[in-house]
């Protein structure tokens, strides 16, 4: 059985705690959280981040809805492309407005892991599964 794709499989060093790495894993977790094959989610991530360089909330959030749909399509992430594009724009907007564009602020503004999970789930399109995927890696850094 194939293992769950993790941050290091995508070349993301979450242990660095670096903001760009945190956002990349946040984005990847969001894509993995949908009912879609992991490899397709990984390909969509690579199209957005590696091919198009949309590796910050500002860079991704400045895309049009159609540009995001097209990038998702390049990764064959087509089943949920329209709703996902919409939610990714909202995710970037919320990160910018409520957390100064920094995923690390979610941790800074939370008392504990449970509050981090609650804040993550306040993003449209993020439920317990996506929060669990994100925290599976970032939790090791944030909650030592």
Tab-separated table of N, CA and C in Angstrom:
chain	number	residue	atom	x	y	z
A	1	UNK	N	0.839	-1.195	0.000
A	1	UNK	CA	0.000	0.000	0.000
A	1	UNK	C	0.880	1.254	0.000
A	2	UNK	N	0.529	2.199	-0.816
A	2	UNK	CA	1.303	3.437	-0.919
A	2	UNK	C	1.140	4.254	0.364
A	3	UNK	N	2.206	4.926	0.751
A	3	UNK	CA	2.119	5.769	1.944
A	3	UNK	C	1.473	7.109	1.582
A	4	UNK	N	0.974	7.792	2.596
A	4	UNK	CA	0.442	9.128	2.361
A	4	UNK	C	1.587	10.019	1.903
A	5	UNK	N	1.316	10.822	0.894
A	5	UNK	CA	2.333	11.762	0.426
A	5	UNK	C	2.537	12.787	1.533
A	6	UNK	N	3.801	13.019	1.874
A	6	UNK	CA	4.080	13.983	2.935
A	6	UNK	C	4.828	15.191	2.373
A	7	UNK	N	5.113	16.133	3.253
A	7	UNK	CA	5.743	17.377	2.830
A	7	UNK	C	7.091	17.127	2.157
A	8	UNK	N	7.900	16.241	2.730
A	8	UNK	CA	9.228	16.018	2.143
A	8	UNK	C	9.132	15.386	0.760
A	9	UNK	N	8.078	14.588	0.501
A	9	UNK	CA	7.870	14.030	-0.841
A	9	UNK	C	7.697	15.145	-1.879
A	10	UNK	N	7.200	16.277	-1.431
A	10	UNK	CA	6.970	17.420	-2.320
A	10	UNK	C	8.118	18.430	-2.250
A	11	UNK	N	9.169	18.077	-1.508
A	11	UNK	CA	10.303	18.989	-1.387
A	11	UNK	C	10.042	20.162	-0.449
A	12	UNK	N	9.117	19.982	0.469
A	12	UNK	CA	8.773	21.055	1.420
A	12	UNK	C	9.406	20.731	2.767
A	13	UNK	N	10.178	21.672	3.295
A	13	UNK	CA	10.844	21.484	4.586
A	13	UNK	C	10.068	22.213	5.680
A	14	UNK	N	8.999	21.565	6.184
A	14	UNK	CA	8.189	22.232	7.212
A	14	UNK	C	8.960	22.403	8.512
A	15	UNK	N	9.945	21.538	8.760
A	15	UNK	CA	10.730	21.643	9.998
A	15	UNK	C	11.485	22.969	10.080
A	16	UNK	N	11.722	23.589	8.939
A	16	UNK	CA	12.403	24.888	8.922
A	16	UNK	C	11.546	25.963	9.587
A	17	UNK	N	10.225	25.734	9.610
A	17	UNK	CA	9.314	26.739	10.157
A	17	UNK	C	9.216	27.969	9.273
A	18	UNK	N	9.859	27.928	8.114
A	18	UNK	CA	9.885	29.062	7.191
A	18	UNK	C	8.486	29.293	6.625
A	19	UNK	N	8.106	30.533	6.529
A	19	UNK	CA	6.741	30.900	6.132
A	19	UNK	C	6.337	30.314	4.782
A	20	UNK	N	7.222	30.382	3.805
A	20	UNK	CA	6.884	29.875	2.473
A	20	UNK	C	6.644	28.360	2.524
A	21	UNK	N	7.453	27.646	3.312
A	21	UNK	CA	7.278	26.193	3.460
A	21	UNK	C	5.933	25.894	4.119
A	22	UNK	N	5.568	26.666	5.134
A	22	UNK	CA	4.286	26.466	5.815
A	22	UNK	C	3.116	26.677	4.856
A	23	UNK	N	3.203	27.727	4.039
A	23	UNK	CA	2.114	27.969	3.094
A	23	UNK	C	2.043	26.858	2.048
A	24	UNK	N	3.199	26.405	1.560
A	24	UNK	CA	3.207	25.325	0.563
A	24	UNK	C	2.523	24.077	1.128
A	25	UNK	N	2.848	23.734	2.381
A	25	UNK	CA	2.215	22.548	2.975
A	25	UNK	C	0.731	22.792	3.256
A	26	UNK	N	0.369	24.015	3.624
A	26	UNK	CA	-1.033	24.380	3.839
A	26	UNK	C	-1.810	24.170	2.531
A	27	UNK	N	-1.248	24.657	1.438
A	27	UNK	CA	-1.867	24.503	0.126
A	27	UNK	C	-1.959	23.019	-0.256
A	28	UNK	N	-0.868	22.294	-0.088
A	28	UNK	CA	-0.863	20.861	-0.421
A	28	UNK	C	-1.892	20.114	0.427
A	29	UNK	N	-1.946	20.412	1.724
A	29	UNK	CA	-2.908	19.759	2.619
A	29	UNK	C	-4.338	20.026	2.164
A	30	UNK	N	-4.568	21.268	1.752
A	30	UNK	CA	-5.900	21.638	1.254
A	30	UNK	C	-6.271	20.764	0.052
A	31	UNK	N	-5.344	20.597	-0.869
A	31	UNK	CA	-5.598	19.790	-2.064
A	31	UNK	C	-5.761	18.309	-1.711
A	32	UNK	N	-4.938	17.809	-0.780
A	32	UNK	CA	-5.023	16.407	-0.367
A	32	UNK	C	-6.293	16.103	0.414
A	33	UNK	N	-6.881	17.131	1.029
A	33	UNK	CA	-8.052	16.934	1.881
A	33	UNK	C	-9.328	16.596	1.137
A	34	UNK	N	-9.321	16.748	-0.181
A	34	UNK	CA	-10.513	16.440	-0.978
A	34	UNK	C	-10.517	14.961	-1.348
A	35	UNK	N	-11.681	14.447	-1.744
A	35	UNK	CA	-11.797	13.044	-2.172
A	35	UNK	C	-11.249	12.934	-3.589
A	36	UNK	N	-9.934	12.871	-3.660
A	36	UNK	CA	-9.265	12.828	-4.955
A	36	UNK	C	-7.981	12.042	-4.768
A	37	UNK	N	-7.503	11.395	-5.808
A	37	UNK	CA	-6.277	10.611	-5.678
A	37	UNK	C	-5.114	11.510	-5.270
A	38	UNK	N	-4.300	11.001	-4.347
A	38	UNK	CA	-3.170	11.787	-3.839
A	38	UNK	C	-2.234	12.250	-4.944
A	39	UNK	N	-1.979	11.376	-5.908
A	39	UNK	CA	-1.038	11.733	-6.975
A	39	UNK	C	-1.573	12.894	-7.810
A	40	UNK	N	-2.902	12.926	-8.000
A	40	UNK	CA	-3.513	14.038	-8.737
A	40	UNK	C	-3.394	15.327	-7.921
A	41	UNK	N	-3.654	15.226	-6.622
A	41	UNK	CA	-3.509	16.396	-5.754
A	41	UNK	C	-2.056	16.886	-5.781
A	42	UNK	N	-1.102	15.956	-5.750
A	42	UNK	CA	0.321	16.322	-5.791
A	42	UNK	C	0.659	16.993	-7.120
A	43	UNK	N	0.111	16.479	-8.219
A	43	UNK	CA	0.363	17.086	-9.536
A	43	UNK	C	-0.219	18.495	-9.612
A	44	UNK	N	-1.400	18.678	-9.037
A	44	UNK	CA	-2.016	20.011	-9.023
A	44	UNK	C	-1.156	20.967	-8.187
A	45	UNK	N	-0.671	20.480	-7.040
A	45	UNK	CA	0.232	21.281	-6.201
A	45	UNK	C	1.463	21.699	-7.007
A	46	UNK	N	2.080	20.730	-7.701
A	46	UNK	CA	3.291	21.023	-8.485
A	46	UNK	C	3.006	22.040	-9.593
A	47	UNK	N	1.841	21.935	-10.226
A	47	UNK	CA	1.486	22.903	-11.277
A	47	UNK	C	1.384	24.309	-10.689
A	48	UNK	N	0.716	24.420	-9.548
A	48	UNK	CA	0.508	25.740	-8.934
A	48	UNK	C	1.826	26.321	-8.413
A	49	UNK	N	2.575	25.518	-7.658
A	49	UNK	CA	3.755	26.031	-6.956
A	49	UNK	C	5.025	25.986	-7.803
A	50	UNK	N	5.303	24.833	-8.391
A	50	UNK	CA	6.567	24.686	-9.108
A	50	UNK	C	6.515	25.280	-10.506
A	51	UNK	N	5.455	24.985	-11.245
A	51	UNK	CA	5.382	25.479	-12.621
A	51	UNK	C	5.032	26.967	-12.670
A	52	UNK	N	4.074	27.383	-11.833
A	52	UNK	CA	3.592	28.768	-11.895
A	52	UNK	C	4.115	29.662	-10.767
A	53	UNK	N	4.846	29.094	-9.815
A	53	UNK	CA	5.472	29.907	-8.769
A	53	UNK	C	4.512	30.591	-7.814
A	54	UNK	N	3.324	30.036	-7.652
A	54	UNK	CA	2.326	30.643	-6.746
A	54	UNK	C	2.516	30.049	-5.353
A	55	UNK	N	3.593	30.484	-4.679
A	55	UNK	CA	3.996	29.856	-3.416
A	55	UNK	C	3.801	30.733	-2.189
A	56	UNK	N	3.009	31.793	-2.333
A	56	UNK	CA	2.622	32.614	-1.176
A	56	UNK	C	1.131	32.936	-1.319
A	57	UNK	N	0.476	33.289	-0.205
A	57	UNK	CA	-0.949	33.646	-0.301
A	57	UNK	C	-1.170	34.830	-1.249
A	58	UNK	N	-0.243	35.778	-1.254
A	58	UNK	CA	-0.401	36.956	-2.120
A	58	UNK	C	-0.290	36.563	-3.590
A	59	UNK	N	0.706	35.726	-3.911
A	59	UNK	CA	0.890	35.309	-5.315
A	59	UNK	C	-0.280	34.477	-5.816
A	60	UNK	N	-0.764	33.546	-4.992
A	60	UNK	CA	-1.890	32.714	-5.409
A	60	UNK	C	-3.181	33.532	-5.411
A	61	UNK	N	-3.336	34.373	-4.397
A	61	UNK	CA	-4.550	35.186	-4.273
A	61	UNK	C	-4.686	36.249	-5.347
A	62	UNK	N	-3.583	36.580	-6.020
A	62	UNK	CA	-3.647	37.581	-7.091
A	62	UNK	C	-4.045	36.959	-8.432
A	63	UNK	N	-4.172	35.638	-8.462
A	63	UNK	CA	-4.624	34.951	-9.679
A	63	UNK	C	-6.122	35.166	-9.853
A	64	UNK	N	-6.556	35.090	-11.096
A	64	UNK	CA	-8.001	35.095	-11.332
A	64	UNK	C	-8.523	33.691	-11.036
A	65	UNK	N	-9.829	33.609	-10.859
A	65	UNK	CA	-10.468	32.319	-10.632
A	65	UNK	C	-10.142	31.383	-11.794
A	66	UNK	N	-10.209	31.902	-13.025
A	66	UNK	CA	-9.952	31.082	-14.205
A	66	UNK	C	-8.503	30.591	-14.241
A	67	UNK	N	-7.564	31.429	-13.843
A	67	UNK	CA	-6.157	30.997	-13.811
A	67	UNK	C	-5.982	29.817	-12.855
A	68	UNK	N	-6.655	29.875	-11.697
A	68	UNK	CA	-6.546	28.775	-10.730
A	68	UNK	C	-7.210	27.515	-11.288
A	69	UNK	N	-8.373	27.665	-11.901
A	69	UNK	CA	-9.033	26.514	-12.528
A	69	UNK	C	-8.088	25.883	-13.561
A	70	UNK	N	-7.440	26.717	-14.351
A	70	UNK	CA	-6.518	26.215	-15.385
A	70	UNK	C	-5.324	25.494	-14.772
A	71	UNK	N	-4.758	26.047	-13.690
A	71	UNK	CA	-3.616	25.400	-13.029
A	71	UNK	C	-4.042	24.050	-12.440
A	72	UNK	N	-5.219	24.018	-11.811
A	72	UNK	CA	-5.730	22.756	-11.269
A	72	UNK	C	-5.907	21.746	-12.401
A	73	UNK	N	-6.395	22.224	-13.549
A	73	UNK	CA	-6.592	21.359	-14.703
A	73	UNK	C	-5.282	20.771	-15.217
A	74	UNK	N	-4.210	21.550	-15.128
A	74	UNK	CA	-2.895	21.047	-15.549
A	74	UNK	C	-2.484	19.841	-14.711
A	75	UNK	N	-2.925	19.812	-13.466
A	75	UNK	CA	-2.637	18.679	-12.597
A	75	UNK	C	-3.729	17.621	-12.650
A	76	UNK	N	-4.689	17.786	-13.574
A	76	UNK	CA	-5.813	16.853	-13.741
A	76	UNK	C	-6.736	16.840	-12.518
A	77	UNK	N	-6.709	17.921	-11.752
A	77	UNK	CA	-7.552	18.067	-10.562
A	77	UNK	C	-8.862	18.681	-11.049
A	78	UNK	N	-9.619	17.926	-11.812
A	78	UNK	CA	-10.764	18.521	-12.496
A	78	UNK	C	-12.103	18.271	-11.823
A	79	UNK	N	-12.167	17.259	-10.986
A	79	UNK	CA	-13.456	16.930	-10.373
A	79	UNK	C	-14.000	18.078	-9.514
A	80	UNK	N	-13.110	18.747	-8.816
A	80	UNK	CA	-13.533	19.838	-7.920
A	80	UNK	C	-12.898	21.165	-8.305
A	81	UNK	N	-12.464	21.299	-9.555
A	81	UNK	CA	-11.662	22.469	-9.898
A	81	UNK	C	-12.350	23.807	-9.644
A	82	UNK	N	-13.625	23.908	-9.967
A	82	UNK	CA	-14.294	25.202	-9.829
A	82	UNK	C	-14.506	25.587	-8.369
A	83	UNK	N	-15.008	24.651	-7.562
A	83	UNK	CA	-15.209	24.963	-6.141
A	83	UNK	C	-13.862	25.138	-5.439
A	84	UNK	N	-12.870	24.362	-5.850
A	84	UNK	CA	-11.545	24.471	-5.239
A	84	UNK	C	-10.913	25.822	-5.563
A	85	UNK	N	-11.050	26.267	-6.801
A	85	UNK	CA	-10.503	27.575	-7.185
A	85	UNK	C	-11.129	28.675	-6.329
A	86	UNK	N	-12.441	28.593	-6.168
A	86	UNK	CA	-13.172	29.568	-5.365
A	86	UNK	C	-12.655	29.558	-3.917
A	87	UNK	N	-12.509	28.362	-3.363
A	87	UNK	CA	-12.068	28.243	-1.971
A	87	UNK	C	-10.613	28.644	-1.780
A	88	UNK	N	-9.772	28.378	-2.774
A	88	UNK	CA	-8.369	28.797	-2.659
A	88	UNK	C	-8.262	30.317	-2.642
A	89	UNK	N	-9.069	30.987	-3.452
A	89	UNK	CA	-9.060	32.455	-3.419
A	89	UNK	C	-9.519	32.962	-2.053
A	90	UNK	N	-10.561	32.339	-1.492
A	90	UNK	CA	-11.049	32.736	-0.169
A	90	UNK	C	-10.014	32.423	0.909
A	91	UNK	N	-9.325	31.290	0.773
A	91	UNK	CA	-8.294	30.905	1.733
A	91	UNK	C	-7.180	31.952	1.756
A	92	UNK	N	-6.712	32.355	0.569
A	92	UNK	CA	-5.642	33.353	0.490
A	92	UNK	C	-6.099	34.690	1.052
A	93	UNK	N	-7.346	35.062	0.743
A	93	UNK	CA	-7.895	36.321	1.233
A	93	UNK	C	-7.978	36.319	2.760
A	94	UNK	N	-8.449	35.216	3.330
A	94	UNK	CA	-8.555	35.106	4.791
A	94	UNK	C	-7.167	35.126	5.433
A	95	UNK	N	-6.219	34.423	4.830
A	95	UNK	CA	-4.849	34.446	5.358
A	95	UNK	C	-4.296	35.868	5.361
A	96	UNK	N	-4.510	36.589	4.278
A	96	UNK	CA	-4.022	37.970	4.176
A	96	UNK	C	-4.695	38.881	5.207
A	97	UNK	N	-6.040	38.826	5.266
A	97	UNK	CA	-6.795	39.747	6.115
A	97	UNK	C	-6.683	39.437	7.603
A	98	UNK	N	-6.745	38.132	7.964
A	98	UNK	CA	-6.802	37.782	9.375
A	98	UNK	C	-5.454	37.385	9.973
A	99	UNK	N	-4.514	36.977	9.113
A	99	UNK	CA	-3.233	36.462	9.631
A	99	UNK	C	-2.025	37.118	8.953
A	100	UNK	N	-2.230	38.324	8.397
A	100	UNK	CA	-1.136	39.061	7.745
A	100	UNK	C	-0.427	38.226	6.685
A	101	UNK	N	-1.150	37.301	6.055
A	101	UNK	CA	-0.574	36.478	5.006
A	101	UNK	C	0.391	35.418	5.511
A	102	UNK	N	0.366	35.149	6.821
A	102	UNK	CA	1.317	34.209	7.414
A	102	UNK	C	0.604	33.040	8.087
A	103	UNK	N	0.906	31.838	7.621
A	103	UNK	CA	0.332	30.637	8.227
A	103	UNK	C	0.794	30.522	9.684
A	104	UNK	N	2.028	30.940	9.967
A	104	UNK	CA	2.566	30.850	11.332
A	104	UNK	C	1.739	31.648	12.344
A	105	UNK	N	1.041	32.683	11.871
A	105	UNK	CA	0.198	33.485	12.776
A	105	UNK	C	-0.958	32.658	13.340
A	106	UNK	N	-1.385	31.640	12.601
A	106	UNK	CA	-2.458	30.774	13.109
A	106	UNK	C	-1.979	30.140	14.414
A	107	UNK	N	-0.740	29.689	14.433
A	107	UNK	CA	-0.159	29.099	15.648
A	107	UNK	C	0.037	30.162	16.720
A	108	UNK	N	0.602	31.305	16.329
A	108	UNK	CA	0.880	32.374	17.301
A	108	UNK	C	-0.382	32.832	18.023
A	109	UNK	N	-1.492	32.814	17.338
A	109	UNK	CA	-2.750	33.322	17.907
A	109	UNK	C	-3.584	32.237	18.570
A	110	UNK	N	-3.019	31.056	18.691
A	110	UNK	CA	-3.749	29.936	19.285
A	110	UNK	C	-3.086	29.484	20.576
A	111	UNK	N	-3.904	29.151	21.560
A	111	UNK	CA	-3.378	28.716	22.859
A	111	UNK	C	-2.799	27.299	22.782
A	112	UNK	N	-3.405	26.456	21.944
A	112	UNK	CA	-2.994	25.048	21.904
A	112	UNK	C	-3.383	24.425	20.576
A	113	UNK	N	-3.087	23.146	20.441
A	113	UNK	CA	-3.362	22.420	19.201
A	113	UNK	C	-4.854	22.450	18.837
A	114	UNK	N	-5.705	22.307	19.840
A	114	UNK	CA	-7.150	22.306	19.579
A	114	UNK	C	-7.589	23.635	18.961
A	115	UNK	N	-7.053	24.740	19.463
A	115	UNK	CA	-7.423	26.040	18.905
A	115	UNK	C	-6.868	26.208	17.488
A	116	UNK	N	-5.679	25.689	17.229
A	116	UNK	CA	-5.129	25.730	15.869
A	116	UNK	C	-6.083	24.989	14.928
A	117	UNK	N	-6.513	23.810	15.353
A	117	UNK	CA	-7.429	23.012	14.533
A	117	UNK	C	-8.718	23.790	14.261
A	118	UNK	N	-9.244	24.446	15.282
A	118	UNK	CA	-10.470	25.227	15.135
A	118	UNK	C	-10.269	26.377	14.134
A	119	UNK	N	-9.119	27.043	14.238
A	119	UNK	CA	-8.829	28.146	13.312
A	119	UNK	C	-8.673	27.635	11.876
A	120	UNK	N	-8.029	26.489	11.723
A	120	UNK	CA	-7.880	25.902	10.386
A	120	UNK	C	-9.246	25.585	9.785
A	121	UNK	N	-10.110	24.994	10.607
A	121	UNK	CA	-11.434	24.602	10.131
A	121	UNK	C	-12.353	25.793	9.883
A	122	UNK	N	-11.939	26.980	10.291
A	122	UNK	CA	-12.716	28.189	10.007
A	122	UNK	C	-12.511	28.651	8.560
A	123	UNK	N	-11.514	28.085	7.871
A	123	UNK	CA	-11.319	28.386	6.454
A	123	UNK	C	-12.325	27.570	5.649
A	124	UNK	N	-12.991	28.212	4.700
A	124	UNK	CA	-13.961	27.495	3.872
A	124	UNK	C	-13.252	26.372	3.120
A	125	UNK	N	-13.839	25.177	3.199
A	125	UNK	CA	-13.263	24.036	2.489
A	125	UNK	C	-12.266	23.236	3.314
A	126	UNK	N	-12.023	23.670	4.544
A	126	UNK	CA	-11.121	22.904	5.418
A	126	UNK	C	-11.943	22.278	6.533
A	127	UNK	N	-11.899	20.965	6.557
A	127	UNK	CA	-12.592	20.224	7.600
A	127	UNK	C	-11.581	19.471	8.437
A	128	UNK	N	-12.066	18.570	9.294
A	128	UNK	CA	-11.162	17.819	10.174
A	128	UNK	C	-10.071	17.054	9.419
A	129	UNK	N	-10.406	16.489	8.264
A	129	UNK	CA	-9.431	15.693	7.508
A	129	UNK	C	-8.266	16.562	7.023
A	130	UNK	N	-8.581	17.702	6.426
A	130	UNK	CA	-7.541	18.603	5.924
A	130	UNK	C	-6.697	19.134	7.079
A	131	UNK	N	-7.345	19.515	8.175
A	131	UNK	CA	-6.611	20.006	9.349
A	131	UNK	C	-5.672	18.917	9.871
A	132	UNK	N	-6.150	17.669	9.873
A	132	UNK	CA	-5.342	16.542	10.341
A	132	UNK	C	-4.116	16.335	9.436
A	133	UNK	N	-4.319	16.421	8.115
A	133	UNK	CA	-3.208	16.272	7.167
A	133	UNK	C	-2.166	17.359	7.428
A	134	UNK	N	-2.616	18.601	7.566
A	134	UNK	CA	-1.705	19.723	7.804
A	134	UNK	C	-0.946	19.533	9.117
A	135	UNK	N	-1.676	19.206	10.168
A	135	UNK	CA	-1.056	19.100	11.498
A	135	UNK	C	-0.202	17.848	11.664
A	136	UNK	N	-0.435	16.841	10.834
A	136	UNK	CA	0.387	15.631	10.884
A	136	UNK	C	1.874	16.003	10.735
A	137	UNK	N	2.149	17.004	9.909
A	137	UNK	CA	3.538	17.426	9.673
A	137	UNK	C	3.907	18.645	10.520
A	138	UNK	N	3.055	19.666	10.454
A	138	UNK	CA	3.382	20.928	11.127
A	138	UNK	C	3.292	20.794	12.641
A	139	UNK	N	2.441	19.891	13.105
A	139	UNK	CA	2.304	19.672	14.544
A	139	UNK	C	3.616	19.270	15.198
A	140	UNK	N	4.455	18.549	14.459
A	140	UNK	CA	5.757	18.126	14.983
A	140	UNK	C	6.659	19.327	15.255
A	141	UNK	N	6.449	20.389	14.512
A	141	UNK	CA	7.252	21.602	14.656
A	141	UNK	C	6.604	22.547	15.680
A	142	UNK	N	5.299	22.696	15.575
A	142	UNK	CA	4.589	23.662	16.415
A	142	UNK	C	4.344	23.160	17.832
A	143	UNK	N	4.250	21.860	18.018
A	143	UNK	CA	3.904	21.313	19.339
A	143	UNK	C	4.925	20.253	19.755
A	144	UNK	N	6.126	20.691	20.053
A	144	UNK	CA	7.188	19.757	20.432
A	144	UNK	C	7.036	19.356	21.871
